[in-house]
PDB file of C-alpha atoms in Angstrom:
ATOM      1  CA  MET R   1       1.146 -35.374 -19.819  1.00  0.00           C
ATOM      2  CA  GLY R   2       4.486 -35.249 -21.755  1.00  0.00           C
ATOM      3  CA  GLN R   3       3.467 -32.622 -23.910  1.00  0.00           C
ATOM      4  CA  ILE R   4       1.775 -30.595 -20.831  1.00  0.00           C
ATOM      5  CA  GLN R   5       5.015 -30.291 -19.054  1.00  0.00           C
ATOM      6  CA  LEU R   6       7.036 -29.390 -22.427  1.00  0.00           C
ATOM      7  CA  ILE R   7       4.673 -26.632 -22.882  1.00  0.00           C
ATOM      8  CA  ASN R   8       4.900 -25.417 -18.890  1.00  0.00           C
ATOM      9  CA  ILE R   9       8.640 -25.782 -19.015  1.00  0.00           C
ATOM     10  CA  SER R  10       8.917 -23.527 -22.310  1.00  0.00           C
ATOM     11  CA  GLY R  11       6.748 -21.013 -20.610  1.00  0.00           C
ATOM     12  CA  VAL R  12       9.196 -20.646 -16.959  1.00  0.00           C
ATOM     13  CA  LEU R  13      12.280 -20.924 -19.522  1.00  0.00           C
ATOM     14  CA  VAL R  14      10.603 -17.941 -21.181  1.00  0.00           C
ATOM     15  CA  ARG R  15       9.957 -16.480 -17.605  1.00  0.00           C
ATOM     16  CA  PHE R  16      13.543 -16.920 -16.425  1.00  0.00           C
ATOM     17  CA  PHE R  17      14.980 -15.156 -19.451  1.00  0.00           C
ATOM     18  CA  ILE R  18      12.769 -12.360 -19.315  1.00  0.00           C
ATOM     19  CA  SER R  19      12.944 -11.367 -15.641  1.00  0.00           C
ATOM     20  CA  ARG R  20      15.768  -9.477 -16.433  1.00  0.00           C
ATOM     21  CA  PRO R  21      14.721  -7.529 -18.711  1.00  0.00           C
ATOM     22  CA  PHE R  22      11.636  -6.926 -16.768  1.00  0.00           C
ATOM     23  CA  GLY R  23      13.897  -5.592 -13.243  1.00  0.00           C
ATOM     24  CA  ARG R  24      15.629  -2.946 -15.933  1.00  0.00           C
ATOM     25  CA  PHE R  25      12.188  -2.060 -17.161  1.00  0.00           C
ATOM     26  CA  THR R  26      11.140  -1.471 -13.809  1.00  0.00           C
ATOM     27  CA  ASP R  27      14.474   0.237 -12.681  1.00  0.00           C
ATOM     28  CA  ARG R  28      14.058   2.550 -15.163  1.00  0.00           C
ATOM     29  CA  HIS R  29      10.348   3.285 -14.817  1.00  0.00           C
ATOM     30  CA  SER R  30       8.820   2.494 -11.752  1.00  0.00           C
ATOM     31  CA  TYR R  31       7.446  -0.603  -9.553  1.00  0.00           C
ATOM     32  CA  VAL R  32       3.741   0.721 -10.858  1.00  0.00           C
ATOM     33  CA  ARG R  33       5.020   0.799 -14.623  1.00  0.00           C
ATOM     34  CA  GLY R  34       6.293  -2.884 -14.185  1.00  0.00           C
ATOM     35  CA  ILE R  35       3.110  -3.781 -12.781  1.00  0.00           C
ATOM     36  CA  GLU R  36       1.050  -2.447 -15.614  1.00  0.00           C
ATOM     37  CA  LEU R  37       3.002  -4.082 -18.400  1.00  0.00           C
ATOM     38  CA  ALA R  38       2.727  -7.058 -16.707  1.00  0.00           C
ATOM     39  CA  LEU R  39      -1.168  -6.587 -16.160  1.00  0.00           C
ATOM     40  CA  THR R  40      -1.104  -5.662 -19.725  1.00  0.00           C
ATOM     41  CA  ILE R  41       0.842  -8.841 -21.062  1.00  0.00           C
ATOM     42  CA  ALA R  42      -1.482 -10.968 -18.508  1.00  0.00           C
ATOM     43  CA  MET R  43      -5.036  -9.214 -20.257  1.00  0.00           C
ATOM     44  CA  VAL R  44      -3.389 -10.450 -23.849  1.00  0.00           C
ATOM     45  CA  ALA R  45      -2.674 -13.745 -22.314  1.00  0.00           C
ATOM     46  CA  PHE R  46      -6.275 -14.386 -20.776  1.00  0.00           C
ATOM     47  CA  GLY R  47      -7.664 -13.016 -23.930  1.00  0.00           C
ATOM     48  CA  CYS R  48      -5.615 -15.733 -25.970  1.00  0.00           C
ATOM     49  CA  ASN R  49      -6.905 -18.846 -23.657  1.00  0.00           C
ATOM     50  CA  MET R  50     -10.489 -17.271 -23.732  1.00  0.00           C
ATOM     51  CA  PHE R  51     -10.403 -18.592 -27.894  1.00  0.00           C
ATOM     52  CA  SER R  52      -8.070 -22.133 -26.948  1.00  0.00           C
ATOM     53  CA  SER R  53      -9.980 -25.197 -27.469  1.00  0.00           C
ATOM     54  CA  PRO R  54      -9.470 -28.417 -28.767  1.00  0.00           C
ATOM     55  CA  SER R  55      -9.912 -27.034 -32.603  1.00  0.00           C
ATOM     56  CA  LEU R  56      -7.233 -24.332 -31.450  1.00  0.00           C
ATOM     57  CA  PRO R  57      -4.871 -25.872 -28.931  1.00  0.00           C
ATOM     58  CA  TRP R  58      -1.764 -23.556 -29.981  1.00  0.00           C
ATOM     59  CA  PHE R  59      -3.620 -20.617 -27.898  1.00  0.00           C
ATOM     60  CA  ILE R  60      -2.822 -22.613 -24.852  1.00  0.00           C
ATOM     61  CA  ILE R  61       0.960 -22.423 -25.487  1.00  0.00           C
ATOM     62  CA  VAL R  62       1.142 -18.921 -26.094  1.00  0.00           C
ATOM     63  CA  TYR R  63      -1.320 -18.457 -23.335  1.00  0.00           C
ATOM     64  CA  THR R  64       1.161 -20.403 -20.974  1.00  0.00           C
ATOM     65  CA  VAL R  65       4.123 -18.411 -22.403  1.00  0.00           C
ATOM     66  CA  LEU R  66       2.298 -14.980 -22.091  1.00  0.00           C
ATOM     67  CA  TYR R  67       1.614 -15.565 -18.143  1.00  0.00           C
ATOM     68  CA  ASN R  68       4.812 -17.060 -17.327  1.00  0.00           C
ATOM     69  CA  ILE R  69       5.795 -13.850 -18.738  1.00  0.00           C
ATOM     70  CA  SER R  70       3.162 -11.450 -16.845  1.00  0.00           C
ATOM     71  CA  GLY R  71       4.076 -13.499 -13.586  1.00  0.00           C
ATOM     72  CA  ALA R  72       7.828 -12.269 -13.900  1.00  0.00           C
ATOM     73  CA  GLY R  73       6.645  -8.791 -13.755  1.00  0.00           C
ATOM     74  CA  THR R  74       4.379  -9.207 -11.347  1.00  0.00           C
ATOM     75  CA  ALA R  75       6.057 -11.168  -8.705  1.00  0.00           C
ATOM     76  CA  GLN R  76       8.920  -9.292  -8.137  1.00  0.00           C
ATOM     77  CA  ASN R  77       7.230  -5.788  -8.349  1.00  0.00           C
ATOM     78  CA  MET R  78       3.886  -6.601  -6.337  1.00  0.00           C
ATOM     79  CA  LEU R  79       6.854  -7.131  -3.742  1.00  0.00           C
ATOM     80  CA  ASN R  80       8.629  -4.573  -4.334  1.00  0.00           C
ATOM     81  CA  ILE R  81       5.582  -1.600  -4.214  1.00  0.00           C
ATOM     82  CA  THR R  82       5.399  -2.007  -0.851  1.00  0.00           C
ATOM     83  CA  TYR R  83       8.645  -0.142  -0.263  1.00  0.00           C
ATOM     84  CA  GLY R  84       7.783   2.444  -2.263  1.00  0.00           C
ATOM     85  CA  TYR R  85       4.038   3.238  -0.048  1.00  0.00           C
ATOM     86  CA  VAL R  86       4.721   1.996   3.652  1.00  0.00           C
ATOM     87  CA  ASP R  87       7.394   3.761   5.740  1.00  0.00           C
ATOM     88  CA  SER R  88       9.642   1.300   6.495  1.00  0.00           C
ATOM     89  CA  ARG R  89       9.170   1.006   9.847  1.00  0.00           C
ATOM     90  CA  TYR R  90       5.901  -0.523   9.290  1.00  0.00           C
ATOM     91  CA  PHE R  91       7.476  -3.115   6.216  1.00  0.00           C
ATOM     92  CA  VAL R  92       6.718  -6.057   8.026  1.00  0.00           C
ATOM     93  CA  GLN R  93       3.476  -5.380   9.197  1.00  0.00           C
ATOM     94  CA  ALA R  94       2.161  -4.139   5.801  1.00  0.00           C
ATOM     95  CA  SER R  95       3.884  -6.866   3.880  1.00  0.00           C
ATOM     96  CA  ALA R  96       1.902  -9.479   6.147  1.00  0.00           C
ATOM     97  CA  ILE R  97      -1.305  -7.855   5.933  1.00  0.00           C
ATOM     98  CA  LYS R  98      -1.026  -7.503   2.022  1.00  0.00           C
ATOM     99  CA  ARG R  99       0.268 -11.494   1.786  1.00  0.00           C
ATOM    100  CA  CYS R 100      -2.718 -12.440   4.119  1.00  0.00           C
ATOM    101  CA  LEU R 101      -5.499 -10.717   2.087  1.00  0.00           C
ATOM    102  CA  SER R 102      -4.129 -11.740  -1.228  1.00  0.00           C
ATOM    103  CA  GLY R 103      -3.831 -15.107   0.043  1.00  0.00           C
ATOM    104  CA  LEU R 104      -7.129 -15.422   1.469  1.00  0.00           C
ATOM    105  CA  THR R 105      -8.712 -13.654  -2.031  1.00  0.00           C
ATOM    106  CA  GLY R 106      -6.920 -16.485  -3.674  1.00  0.00           C
ATOM    107  CA  PHE R 107      -8.302 -19.165  -1.806  1.00  0.00           C
ATOM    108  CA  LEU R 108     -11.879 -17.266  -2.261  1.00  0.00           C
ATOM    109  CA  ALA R 109     -11.299 -16.970  -5.657  1.00  0.00           C
ATOM    110  CA  SER R 110     -10.315 -20.135  -6.268  1.00  0.00           C
ATOM    111  CA  LEU R 111     -13.612 -21.922  -4.307  1.00  0.00           C
ATOM    112  CA  LEU R 112     -15.800 -19.425  -6.630  1.00  0.00           C
ATOM    113  CA  SER R 113     -13.781 -20.313  -9.629  1.00  0.00           C
ATOM    114  CA  GLY R 114     -14.416 -24.069  -9.008  1.00  0.00           C
ATOM    115  CA  LYS R 115     -17.867 -23.930  -8.345  1.00  0.00           C
ATOM    116  CA  LEU R 116     -18.161 -21.873 -11.651  1.00  0.00           C
ATOM    117  CA  LEU R 117     -16.512 -24.551 -13.624  1.00  0.00           C
ATOM    118  CA  ALA R 118     -18.324 -27.455 -12.138  1.00  0.00           C
ATOM    119  CA  PHE R 119     -21.326 -25.533 -13.190  1.00  0.00           C
ATOM    120  CA  ILE R 120     -20.698 -25.193 -16.641  1.00  0.00           C
ATOM    121  CA  GLN R 121     -19.621 -28.747 -17.118  1.00  0.00           C
ATOM    122  CA  GLU R 122     -22.064 -30.043 -15.364  1.00  0.00           C
ATOM    123  CA  ASN R 123     -24.740 -27.916 -18.228  1.00  0.00           C
ATOM    124  CA  GLY R 124     -22.940 -29.573 -21.252  1.00  0.00           C
ATOM    125  CA  ASN R 125     -20.385 -26.859 -21.367  1.00  0.00           C
ATOM    126  CA  THR R 126     -22.825 -24.116 -21.866  1.00  0.00           C
ATOM    127  CA  PHE R 127     -23.033 -21.091 -20.407  1.00  0.00           C
ATOM    128  CA  PHE R 128     -25.808 -18.448 -20.993  1.00  0.00           C
ATOM    129  CA  GLY R 129     -27.055 -21.102 -23.603  1.00  0.00           C
ATOM    130  CA  LEU R 130     -23.513 -20.374 -25.713  1.00  0.00           C
ATOM    131  CA  GLN R 131     -21.256 -23.620 -26.072  1.00  0.00           C
ATOM    132  CA  VAL R 132     -18.216 -23.124 -24.512  1.00  0.00           C
ATOM    133  CA  TYR R 133     -15.510 -24.673 -21.953  1.00  0.00           C
ATOM    134  CA  GLY R 134     -15.332 -23.488 -18.455  1.00  0.00           C
ATOM    135  CA  GLN R 135     -11.590 -22.367 -18.714  1.00  0.00           C
ATOM    136  CA  GLN R 136     -13.047 -20.178 -21.340  1.00  0.00           C
ATOM    137  CA  VAL R 137     -15.268 -18.686 -18.925  1.00  0.00           C
ATOM    138  CA  GLN R 138     -12.889 -18.532 -16.054  1.00  0.00           C
ATOM    139  CA  SER R 139      -9.967 -16.450 -18.880  1.00  0.00           C
ATOM    140  CA  CYS R 140     -13.023 -14.056 -19.529  1.00  0.00           C
ATOM    141  CA  VAL R 141     -13.755 -13.054 -15.625  1.00  0.00           C
ATOM    142  CA  SER R 142      -9.438 -13.257 -15.315  1.00  0.00           C
ATOM    143  CA  LEU R 143      -9.750 -10.533 -17.730  1.00  0.00           C
ATOM    144  CA  LEU R 144     -12.085  -8.335 -16.351  1.00  0.00           C
ATOM    145  CA  LEU R 145     -10.211  -9.105 -12.813  1.00  0.00           C
ATOM    146  CA  VAL R 146      -6.600  -8.093 -14.412  1.00  0.00           C
ATOM    147  CA  ILE R 147      -8.511  -5.088 -16.092  1.00  0.00           C
ATOM    148  CA  ALA R 148      -9.779  -3.398 -12.800  1.00  0.00           C
ATOM    149  CA  ALA R 149      -6.585  -4.167 -11.108  1.00  0.00           C
ATOM    150  CA  PHE R 150      -4.952  -2.381 -14.205  1.00  0.00           C
ATOM    151  CA  ILE R 151      -7.087   0.396 -13.773  1.00  0.00           C
ATOM    152  CA  PHE R 152      -6.902   0.604  -9.886  1.00  0.00           C
ATOM    153  CA  ALA R 153      -2.887   0.968 -10.394  1.00  0.00           C
ATOM    154  CA  GLU R 154      -3.422   3.572 -13.118  1.00  0.00           C
ATOM    155  CA  LEU R 155      -5.894   5.615 -10.881  1.00  0.00           C
ATOM    156  CA  THR R 156      -4.701   4.582  -7.369  1.00  0.00           C
ATOM    157  CA  LEU R 157      -0.771   3.564  -7.542  1.00  0.00           C
ATOM    158  CA  ASN R 158       0.311   5.962  -9.831  1.00  0.00           C
ATOM    159  CA  ARG R 159      -0.862   9.262  -8.717  1.00  0.00           C
ATOM    160  CA  GLN R 160       0.515   8.363  -5.253  1.00  0.00           C
ATOM    161  CA  LYS R 161       3.680   9.945  -4.230  1.00  0.00           C
ATOM    162  CA  VAL R 162       6.529   7.594  -3.396  1.00  0.00           C
ATOM    163  CA  MET R 163       8.345   7.448  -0.293  1.00  0.00           C
ATOM    164  CA  ILE R 164      12.399   7.589  -0.344  1.00  0.00           C
ATOM    165  CA  GLN R 165      13.874   5.665   2.316  1.00  0.00           C
TER     166      GLN R 165
END
């Protein structure tokens, strides 16, 4: 447990120190570009975690640090992006709807992910006949979802007119 906490603490410390530079990047470019950078880092993190195993434990450290860095970008930019696309009169309602939907989606994703993990572990850590750990499959699914989010940001958010309020 001590080793796990040291890895988590290092990830959080890196996030702490990277938050300001992430904010400066966003200020120079846009909330969408900040989200895209954060999603790109998350893609690399999940890609690393797909290869983590007891024989390659250092991938967990790389994953933890990169995931925390991506969290620095997504947390601040996902909150602030609403200001750029919603009239200030409706910000509270839009923010509430966004958080409600993301919470519900996260909850449902957790249920599905738990069932997938249990299925893989019940089958002797095999999935489609391949010897894998459930966390590797979950990282692969997460990678695909993050790619979809990146494409969505690029094709929709990046092309919409930002509201100056």
